[in-house]
PDB file of C-alpha atoms in Angstrom:
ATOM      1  CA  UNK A   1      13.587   3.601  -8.390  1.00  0.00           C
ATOM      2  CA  UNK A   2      14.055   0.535  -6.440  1.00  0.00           C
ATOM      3  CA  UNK A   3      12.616  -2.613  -7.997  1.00  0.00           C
ATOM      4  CA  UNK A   4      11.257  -5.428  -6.395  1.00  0.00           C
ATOM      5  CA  UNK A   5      10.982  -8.962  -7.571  1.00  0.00           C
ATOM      6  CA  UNK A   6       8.810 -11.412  -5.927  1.00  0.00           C
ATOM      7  CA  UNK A   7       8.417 -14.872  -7.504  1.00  0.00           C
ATOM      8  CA  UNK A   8       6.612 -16.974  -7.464  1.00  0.00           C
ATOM      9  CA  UNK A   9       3.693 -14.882  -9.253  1.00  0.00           C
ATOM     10  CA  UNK A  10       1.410 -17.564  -8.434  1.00  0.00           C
ATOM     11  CA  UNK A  11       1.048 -20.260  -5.877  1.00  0.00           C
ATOM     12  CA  UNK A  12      -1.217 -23.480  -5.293  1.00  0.00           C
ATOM     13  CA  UNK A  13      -1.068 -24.860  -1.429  1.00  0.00           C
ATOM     14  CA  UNK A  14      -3.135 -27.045  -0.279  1.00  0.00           C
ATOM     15  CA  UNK A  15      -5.404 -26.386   3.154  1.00  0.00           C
ATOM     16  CA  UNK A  16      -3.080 -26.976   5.691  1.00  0.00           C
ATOM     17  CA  UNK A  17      -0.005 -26.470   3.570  1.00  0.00           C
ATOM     18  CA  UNK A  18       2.631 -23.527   3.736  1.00  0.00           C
ATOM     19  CA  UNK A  19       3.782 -21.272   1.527  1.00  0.00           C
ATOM     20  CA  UNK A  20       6.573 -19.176   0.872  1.00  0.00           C
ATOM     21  CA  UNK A  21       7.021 -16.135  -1.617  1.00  0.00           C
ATOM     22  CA  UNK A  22      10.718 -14.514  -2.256  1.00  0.00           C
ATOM     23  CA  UNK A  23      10.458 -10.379  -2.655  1.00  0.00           C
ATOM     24  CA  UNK A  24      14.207  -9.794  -4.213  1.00  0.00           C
ATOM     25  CA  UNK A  25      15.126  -5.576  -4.109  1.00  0.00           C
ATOM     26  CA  UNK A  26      17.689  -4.132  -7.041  1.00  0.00           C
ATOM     27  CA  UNK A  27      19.137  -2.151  -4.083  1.00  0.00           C
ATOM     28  CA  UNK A  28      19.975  -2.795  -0.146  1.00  0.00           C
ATOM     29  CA  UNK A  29      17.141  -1.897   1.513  1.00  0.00           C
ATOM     30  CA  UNK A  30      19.392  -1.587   4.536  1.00  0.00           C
ATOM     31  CA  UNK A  31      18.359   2.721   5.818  1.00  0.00           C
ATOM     32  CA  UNK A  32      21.240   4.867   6.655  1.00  0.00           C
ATOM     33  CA  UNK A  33      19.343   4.505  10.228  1.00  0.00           C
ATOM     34  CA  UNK A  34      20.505   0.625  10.234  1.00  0.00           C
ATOM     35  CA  UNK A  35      16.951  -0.390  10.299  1.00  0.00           C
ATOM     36  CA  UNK A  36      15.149  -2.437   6.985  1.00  0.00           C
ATOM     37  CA  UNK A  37      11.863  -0.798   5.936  1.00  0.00           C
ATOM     38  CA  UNK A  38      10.678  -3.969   3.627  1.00  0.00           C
ATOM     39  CA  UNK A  39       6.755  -5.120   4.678  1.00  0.00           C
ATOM     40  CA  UNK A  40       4.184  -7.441   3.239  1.00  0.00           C
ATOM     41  CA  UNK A  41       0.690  -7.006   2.612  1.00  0.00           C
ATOM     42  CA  UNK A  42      -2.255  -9.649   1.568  1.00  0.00           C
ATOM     43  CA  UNK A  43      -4.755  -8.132  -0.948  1.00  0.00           C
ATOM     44  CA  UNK A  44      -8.126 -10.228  -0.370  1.00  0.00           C
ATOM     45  CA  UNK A  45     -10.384 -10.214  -3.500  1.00  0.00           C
ATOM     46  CA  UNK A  46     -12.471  -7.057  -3.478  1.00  0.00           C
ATOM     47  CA  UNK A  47     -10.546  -5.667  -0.676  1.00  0.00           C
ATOM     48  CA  UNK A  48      -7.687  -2.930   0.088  1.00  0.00           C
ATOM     49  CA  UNK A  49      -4.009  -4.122   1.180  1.00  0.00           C
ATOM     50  CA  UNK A  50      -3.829  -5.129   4.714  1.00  0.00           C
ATOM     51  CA  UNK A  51      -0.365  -5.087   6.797  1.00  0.00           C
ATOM     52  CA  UNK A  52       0.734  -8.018   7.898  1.00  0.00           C
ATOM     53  CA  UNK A  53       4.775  -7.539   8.194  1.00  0.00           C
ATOM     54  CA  UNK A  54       6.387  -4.337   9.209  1.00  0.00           C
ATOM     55  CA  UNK A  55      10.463  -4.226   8.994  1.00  0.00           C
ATOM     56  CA  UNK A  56      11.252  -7.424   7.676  1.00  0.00           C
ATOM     57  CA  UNK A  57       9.743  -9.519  10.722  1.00  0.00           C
ATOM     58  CA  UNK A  58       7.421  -8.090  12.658  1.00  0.00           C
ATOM     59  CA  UNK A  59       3.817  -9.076  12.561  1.00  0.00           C
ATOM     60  CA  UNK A  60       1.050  -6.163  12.806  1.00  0.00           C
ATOM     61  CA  UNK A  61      -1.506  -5.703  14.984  1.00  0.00           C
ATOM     62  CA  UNK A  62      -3.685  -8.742  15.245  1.00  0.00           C
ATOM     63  CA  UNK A  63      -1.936 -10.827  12.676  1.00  0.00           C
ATOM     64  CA  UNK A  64      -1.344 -14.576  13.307  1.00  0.00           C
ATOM     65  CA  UNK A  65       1.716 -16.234  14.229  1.00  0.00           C
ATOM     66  CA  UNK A  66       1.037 -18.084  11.146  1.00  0.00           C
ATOM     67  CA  UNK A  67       2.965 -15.143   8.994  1.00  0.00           C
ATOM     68  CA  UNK A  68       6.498 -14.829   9.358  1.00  0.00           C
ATOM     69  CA  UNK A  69       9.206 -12.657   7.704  1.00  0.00           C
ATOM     70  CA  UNK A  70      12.505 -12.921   6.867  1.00  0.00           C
ATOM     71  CA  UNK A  71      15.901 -11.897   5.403  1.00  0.00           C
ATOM     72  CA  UNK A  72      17.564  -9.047   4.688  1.00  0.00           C
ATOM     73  CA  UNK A  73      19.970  -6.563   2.694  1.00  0.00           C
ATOM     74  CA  UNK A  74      18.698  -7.679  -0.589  1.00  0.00           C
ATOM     75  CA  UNK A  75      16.601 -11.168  -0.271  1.00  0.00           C
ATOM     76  CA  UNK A  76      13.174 -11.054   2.160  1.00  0.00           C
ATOM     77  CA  UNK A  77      10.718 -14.018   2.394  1.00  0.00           C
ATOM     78  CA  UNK A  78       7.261 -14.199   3.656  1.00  0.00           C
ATOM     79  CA  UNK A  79       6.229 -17.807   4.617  1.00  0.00           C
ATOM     80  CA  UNK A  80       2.639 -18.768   5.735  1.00  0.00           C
ATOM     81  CA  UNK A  81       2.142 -21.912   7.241  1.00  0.00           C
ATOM     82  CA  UNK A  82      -0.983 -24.087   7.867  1.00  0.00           C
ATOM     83  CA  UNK A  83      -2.782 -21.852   5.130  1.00  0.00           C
ATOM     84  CA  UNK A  84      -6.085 -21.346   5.487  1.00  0.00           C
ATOM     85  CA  UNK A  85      -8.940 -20.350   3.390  1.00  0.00           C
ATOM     86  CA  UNK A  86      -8.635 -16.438   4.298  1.00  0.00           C
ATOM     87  CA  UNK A  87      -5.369 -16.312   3.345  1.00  0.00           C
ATOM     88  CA  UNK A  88      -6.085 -16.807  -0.504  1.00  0.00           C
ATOM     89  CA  UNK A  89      -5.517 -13.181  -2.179  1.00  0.00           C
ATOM     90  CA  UNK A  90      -2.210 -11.132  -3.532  1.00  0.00           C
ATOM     91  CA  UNK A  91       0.803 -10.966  -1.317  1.00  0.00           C
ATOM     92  CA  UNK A  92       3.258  -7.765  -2.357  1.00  0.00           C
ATOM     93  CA  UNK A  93       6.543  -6.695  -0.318  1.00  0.00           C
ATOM     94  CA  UNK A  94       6.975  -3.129  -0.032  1.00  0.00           C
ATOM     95  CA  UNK A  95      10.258  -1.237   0.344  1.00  0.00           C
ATOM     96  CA  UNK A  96      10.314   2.291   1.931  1.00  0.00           C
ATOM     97  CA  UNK A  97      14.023   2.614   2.566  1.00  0.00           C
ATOM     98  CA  UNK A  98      14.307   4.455  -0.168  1.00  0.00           C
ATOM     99  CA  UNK A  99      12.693   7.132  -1.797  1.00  0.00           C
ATOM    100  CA  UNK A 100       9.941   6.680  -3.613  1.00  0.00           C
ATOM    101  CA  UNK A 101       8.371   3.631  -1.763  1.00  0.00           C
ATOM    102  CA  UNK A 102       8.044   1.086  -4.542  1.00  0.00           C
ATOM    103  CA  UNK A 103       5.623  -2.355  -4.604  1.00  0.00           C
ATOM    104  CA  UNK A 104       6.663  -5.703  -5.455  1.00  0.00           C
ATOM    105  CA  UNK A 105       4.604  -7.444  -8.302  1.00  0.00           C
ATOM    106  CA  UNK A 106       2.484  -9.198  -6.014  1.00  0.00           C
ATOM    107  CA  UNK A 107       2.324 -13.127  -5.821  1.00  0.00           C
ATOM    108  CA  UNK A 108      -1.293 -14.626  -6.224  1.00  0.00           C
ATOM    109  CA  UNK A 109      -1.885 -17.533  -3.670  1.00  0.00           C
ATOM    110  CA  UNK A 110      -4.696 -19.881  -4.578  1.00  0.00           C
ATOM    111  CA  UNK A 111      -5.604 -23.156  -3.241  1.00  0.00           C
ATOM    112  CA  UNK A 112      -4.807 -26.772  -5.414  1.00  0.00           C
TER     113      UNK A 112
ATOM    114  CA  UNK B   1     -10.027   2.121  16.324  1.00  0.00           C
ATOM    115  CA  UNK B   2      -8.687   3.300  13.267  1.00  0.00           C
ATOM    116  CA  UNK B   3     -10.973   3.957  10.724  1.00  0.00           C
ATOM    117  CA  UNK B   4     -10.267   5.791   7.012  1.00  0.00           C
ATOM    118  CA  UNK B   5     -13.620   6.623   4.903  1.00  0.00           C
ATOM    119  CA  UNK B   6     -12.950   7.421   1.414  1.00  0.00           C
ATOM    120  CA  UNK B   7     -15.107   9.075  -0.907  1.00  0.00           C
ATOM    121  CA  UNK B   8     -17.558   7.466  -3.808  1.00  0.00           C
ATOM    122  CA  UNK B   9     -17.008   6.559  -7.023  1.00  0.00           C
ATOM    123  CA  UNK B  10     -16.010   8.794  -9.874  1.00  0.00           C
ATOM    124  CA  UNK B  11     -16.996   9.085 -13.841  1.00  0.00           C
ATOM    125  CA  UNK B  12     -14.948  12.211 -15.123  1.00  0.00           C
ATOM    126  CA  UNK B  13     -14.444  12.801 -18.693  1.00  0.00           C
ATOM    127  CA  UNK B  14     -10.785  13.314 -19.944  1.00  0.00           C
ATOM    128  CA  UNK B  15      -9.260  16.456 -19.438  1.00  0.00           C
ATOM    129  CA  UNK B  16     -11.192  17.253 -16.333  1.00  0.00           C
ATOM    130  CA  UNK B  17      -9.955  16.896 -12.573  1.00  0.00           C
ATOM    131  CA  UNK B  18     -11.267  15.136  -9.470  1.00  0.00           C
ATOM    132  CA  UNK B  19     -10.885  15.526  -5.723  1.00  0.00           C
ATOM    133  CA  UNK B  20     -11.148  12.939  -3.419  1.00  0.00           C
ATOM    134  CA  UNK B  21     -11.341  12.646  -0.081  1.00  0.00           C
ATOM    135  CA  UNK B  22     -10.049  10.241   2.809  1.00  0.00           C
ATOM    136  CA  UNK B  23     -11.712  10.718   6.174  1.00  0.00           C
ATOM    137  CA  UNK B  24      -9.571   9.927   9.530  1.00  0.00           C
ATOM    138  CA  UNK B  25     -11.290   8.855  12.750  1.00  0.00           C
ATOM    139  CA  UNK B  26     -10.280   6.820  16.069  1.00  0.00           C
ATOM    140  CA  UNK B  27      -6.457   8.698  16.170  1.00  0.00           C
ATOM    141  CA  UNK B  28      -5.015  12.105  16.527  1.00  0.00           C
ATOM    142  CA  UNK B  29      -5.432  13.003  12.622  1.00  0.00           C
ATOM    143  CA  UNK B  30      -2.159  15.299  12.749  1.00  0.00           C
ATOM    144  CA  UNK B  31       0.349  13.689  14.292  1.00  0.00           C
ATOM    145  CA  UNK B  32       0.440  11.104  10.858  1.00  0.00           C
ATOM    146  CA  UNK B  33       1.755  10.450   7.484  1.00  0.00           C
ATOM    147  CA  UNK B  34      -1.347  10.275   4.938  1.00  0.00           C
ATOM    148  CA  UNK B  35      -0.196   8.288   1.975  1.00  0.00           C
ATOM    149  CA  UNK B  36      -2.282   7.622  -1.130  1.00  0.00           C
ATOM    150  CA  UNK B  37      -1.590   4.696  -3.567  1.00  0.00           C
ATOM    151  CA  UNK B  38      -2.437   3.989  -7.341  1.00  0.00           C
ATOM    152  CA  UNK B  39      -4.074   0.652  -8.505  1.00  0.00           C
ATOM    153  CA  UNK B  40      -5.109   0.070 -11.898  1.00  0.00           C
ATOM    154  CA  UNK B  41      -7.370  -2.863 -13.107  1.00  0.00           C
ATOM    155  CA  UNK B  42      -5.445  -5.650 -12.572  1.00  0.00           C
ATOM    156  CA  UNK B  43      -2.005  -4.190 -12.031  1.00  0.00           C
ATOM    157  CA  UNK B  44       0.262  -3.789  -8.697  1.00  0.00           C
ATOM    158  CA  UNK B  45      -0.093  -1.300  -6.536  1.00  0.00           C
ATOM    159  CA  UNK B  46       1.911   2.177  -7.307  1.00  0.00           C
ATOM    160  CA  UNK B  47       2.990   4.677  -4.555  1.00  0.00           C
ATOM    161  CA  UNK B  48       1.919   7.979  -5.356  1.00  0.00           C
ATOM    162  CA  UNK B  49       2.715  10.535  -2.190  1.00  0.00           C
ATOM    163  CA  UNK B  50       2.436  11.567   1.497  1.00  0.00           C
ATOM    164  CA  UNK B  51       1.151  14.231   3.373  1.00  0.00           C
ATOM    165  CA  UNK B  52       1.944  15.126   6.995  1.00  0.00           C
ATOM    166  CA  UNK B  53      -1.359  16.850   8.061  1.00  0.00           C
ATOM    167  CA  UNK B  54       0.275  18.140  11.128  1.00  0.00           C
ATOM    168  CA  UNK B  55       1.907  21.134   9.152  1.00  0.00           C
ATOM    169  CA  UNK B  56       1.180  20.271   5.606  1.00  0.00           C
ATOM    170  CA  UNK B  57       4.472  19.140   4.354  1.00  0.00           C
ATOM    171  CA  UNK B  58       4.068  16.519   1.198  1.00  0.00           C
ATOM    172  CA  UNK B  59       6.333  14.400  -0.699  1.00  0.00           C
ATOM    173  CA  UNK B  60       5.024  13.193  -3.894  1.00  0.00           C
ATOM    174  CA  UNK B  61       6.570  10.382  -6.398  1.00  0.00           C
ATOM    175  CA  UNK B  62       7.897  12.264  -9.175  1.00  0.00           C
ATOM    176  CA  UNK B  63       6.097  10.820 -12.055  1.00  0.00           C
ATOM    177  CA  UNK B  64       2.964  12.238 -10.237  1.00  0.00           C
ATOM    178  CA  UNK B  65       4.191  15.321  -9.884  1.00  0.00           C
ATOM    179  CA  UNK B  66       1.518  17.933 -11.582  1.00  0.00           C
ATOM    180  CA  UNK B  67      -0.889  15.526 -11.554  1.00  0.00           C
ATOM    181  CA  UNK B  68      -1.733  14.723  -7.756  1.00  0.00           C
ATOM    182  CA  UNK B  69      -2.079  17.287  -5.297  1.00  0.00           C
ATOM    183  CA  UNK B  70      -2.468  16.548  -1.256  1.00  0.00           C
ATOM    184  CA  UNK B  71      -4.058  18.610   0.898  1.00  0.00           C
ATOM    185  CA  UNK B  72      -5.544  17.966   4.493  1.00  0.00           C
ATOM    186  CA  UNK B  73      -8.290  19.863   6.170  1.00  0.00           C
ATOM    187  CA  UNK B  74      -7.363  19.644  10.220  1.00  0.00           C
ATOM    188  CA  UNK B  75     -10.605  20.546  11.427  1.00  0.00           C
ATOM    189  CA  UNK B  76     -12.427  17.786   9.720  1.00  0.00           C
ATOM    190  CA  UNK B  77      -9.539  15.262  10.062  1.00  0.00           C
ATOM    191  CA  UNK B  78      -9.901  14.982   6.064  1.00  0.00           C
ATOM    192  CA  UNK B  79      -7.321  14.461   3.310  1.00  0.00           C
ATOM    193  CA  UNK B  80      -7.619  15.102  -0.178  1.00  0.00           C
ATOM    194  CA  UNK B  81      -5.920  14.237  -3.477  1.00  0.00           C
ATOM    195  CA  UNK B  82      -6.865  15.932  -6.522  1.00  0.00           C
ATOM    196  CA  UNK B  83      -5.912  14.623  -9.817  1.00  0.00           C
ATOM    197  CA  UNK B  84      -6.130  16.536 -12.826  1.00  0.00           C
ATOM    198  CA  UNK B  85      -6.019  16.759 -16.499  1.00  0.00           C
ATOM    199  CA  UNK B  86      -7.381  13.089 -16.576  1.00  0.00           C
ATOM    200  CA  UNK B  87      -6.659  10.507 -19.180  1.00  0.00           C
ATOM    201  CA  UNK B  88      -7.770   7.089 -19.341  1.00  0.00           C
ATOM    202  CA  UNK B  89      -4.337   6.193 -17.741  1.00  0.00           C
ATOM    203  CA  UNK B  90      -5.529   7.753 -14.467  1.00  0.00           C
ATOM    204  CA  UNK B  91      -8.626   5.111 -14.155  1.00  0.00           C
ATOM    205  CA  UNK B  92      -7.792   3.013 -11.375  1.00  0.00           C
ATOM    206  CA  UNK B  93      -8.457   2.997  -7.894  1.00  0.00           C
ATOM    207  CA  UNK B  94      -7.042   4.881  -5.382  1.00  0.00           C
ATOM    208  CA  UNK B  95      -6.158   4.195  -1.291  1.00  0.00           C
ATOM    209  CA  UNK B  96      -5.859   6.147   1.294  1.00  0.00           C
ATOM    210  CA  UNK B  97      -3.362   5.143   4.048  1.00  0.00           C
ATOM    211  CA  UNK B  98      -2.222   5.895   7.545  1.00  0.00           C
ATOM    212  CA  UNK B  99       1.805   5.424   6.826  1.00  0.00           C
ATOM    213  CA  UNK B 100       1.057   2.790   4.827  1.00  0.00           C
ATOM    214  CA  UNK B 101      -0.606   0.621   7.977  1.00  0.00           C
ATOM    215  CA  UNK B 102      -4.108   1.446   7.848  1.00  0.00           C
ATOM    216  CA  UNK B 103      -5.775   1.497   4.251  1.00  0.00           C
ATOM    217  CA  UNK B 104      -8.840   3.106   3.431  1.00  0.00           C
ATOM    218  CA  UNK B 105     -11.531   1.160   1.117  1.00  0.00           C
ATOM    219  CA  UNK B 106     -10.434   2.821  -1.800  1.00  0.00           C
ATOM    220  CA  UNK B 107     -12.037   5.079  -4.598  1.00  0.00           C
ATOM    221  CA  UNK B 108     -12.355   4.229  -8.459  1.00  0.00           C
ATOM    222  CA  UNK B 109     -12.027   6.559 -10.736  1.00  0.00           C
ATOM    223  CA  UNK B 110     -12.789   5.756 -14.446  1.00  0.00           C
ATOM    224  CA  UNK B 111     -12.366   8.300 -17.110  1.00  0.00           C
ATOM    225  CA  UNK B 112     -14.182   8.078 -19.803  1.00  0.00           C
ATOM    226  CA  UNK B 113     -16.145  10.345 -22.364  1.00  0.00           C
TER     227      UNK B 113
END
């Protein structure tokens, strides 16, 4: 199975601050199709996963400019700027390039 | 808008199986991928299978092989997974999830005697 790494497992931002988490894959996630099935999701405390990056870049339905994805073959990053209080939870990256779909670790943001 | 309702919580003893259940509303049930994801107390997040209601087809991880099954009922725009011959490793909650977009609220199961 693929294996994702994301570091940093935790992070403290300030109000206002950004943040950025690294999701690092043992494989290309790079499909036969050409296209890169890595997303992020926020776990709120208490709550299920939300989306809030589809394909390496794209932001969901309703999700603020504030999110934005990057990279690619192996190396993704999520970075959140201007963090605000709602955005405190569990980020993961998920891969479903290949088969099965596999989770990152998940990176706890919390404010300083 | 899209809306998955998942069934109540669970006590089962060991040994014993449970079905639960994932109800679809505010899309055309059929035409996606129902996924369903493993999360155990404090841990990450563990993909477990798909079903494509549409015509049944399912595609499960392998180390959940024999112990999930995914089924869909089309006329109530409901999906199931039933887990059986529970252990205590199989207490954890459990999403529902339109191709892995729209989540459900989850359902905990905890196995104990």
């Amino acid at each position: 199975d693929v294996v994702l790494t994301q570091t940093p497992v935790s992070l403290l931002i300030s109000l206002g601050g950004q943040a950025s988490i690294s999701c690092r894959s043992s494989q290309s996630l790079v499909h036969s199709n050409g296209n890169t099935y890595l997303h992020w999701y926020l776990q709120k405390p208490g709550q299920s996963p939300q989306l809030l990056i589809y394909q390496v870049s794209n932001r969901f339905s309703g999700i603020p400019d504030r999110f934005s994805g990057s990279g690619s073959g192996t190396d993704f990053t999520l970075k959140i700027s201007r963090v605000e209080p709602e955005d405190l939870g569990v980020y993961y990256c998920l891969q479903r390039t290949h088969n099965p779909p596999t989770f990152g670790g998940g990176t706890k943001l919390e404010l300083k | 808008q899209v809306q998955l309702q998942q069934s109540g919580a669970e006590l089962v003893k060991p040994g014993s199986s449970v079905k639960i259940s994932c109800k679809a509303s505010g899309y055309t049930f059929t035409s996606y991928d129902m996924h369903w994801i493993k999360q155990q107390p404090g841990n990450g997040l563990e993909w477990i299978g798909w079903i494509y209601p549409g015509n049944g087809n399912t595609k499960y991880n392998q180390k959940f092989n024999g112990k999930a099954t995914l089924t869909a009922d089309k006329s109530s725009s409901t999906a199931y997974m039933q887990l059986s011959s529970l252990t205590s490793e199989d207490s954890a909650v459990y999403f529902c999830a339109r191709e892995l977009g729209y989540w459900g609220q989850g359902v905990m199961v905890t196995v104990s005697s």
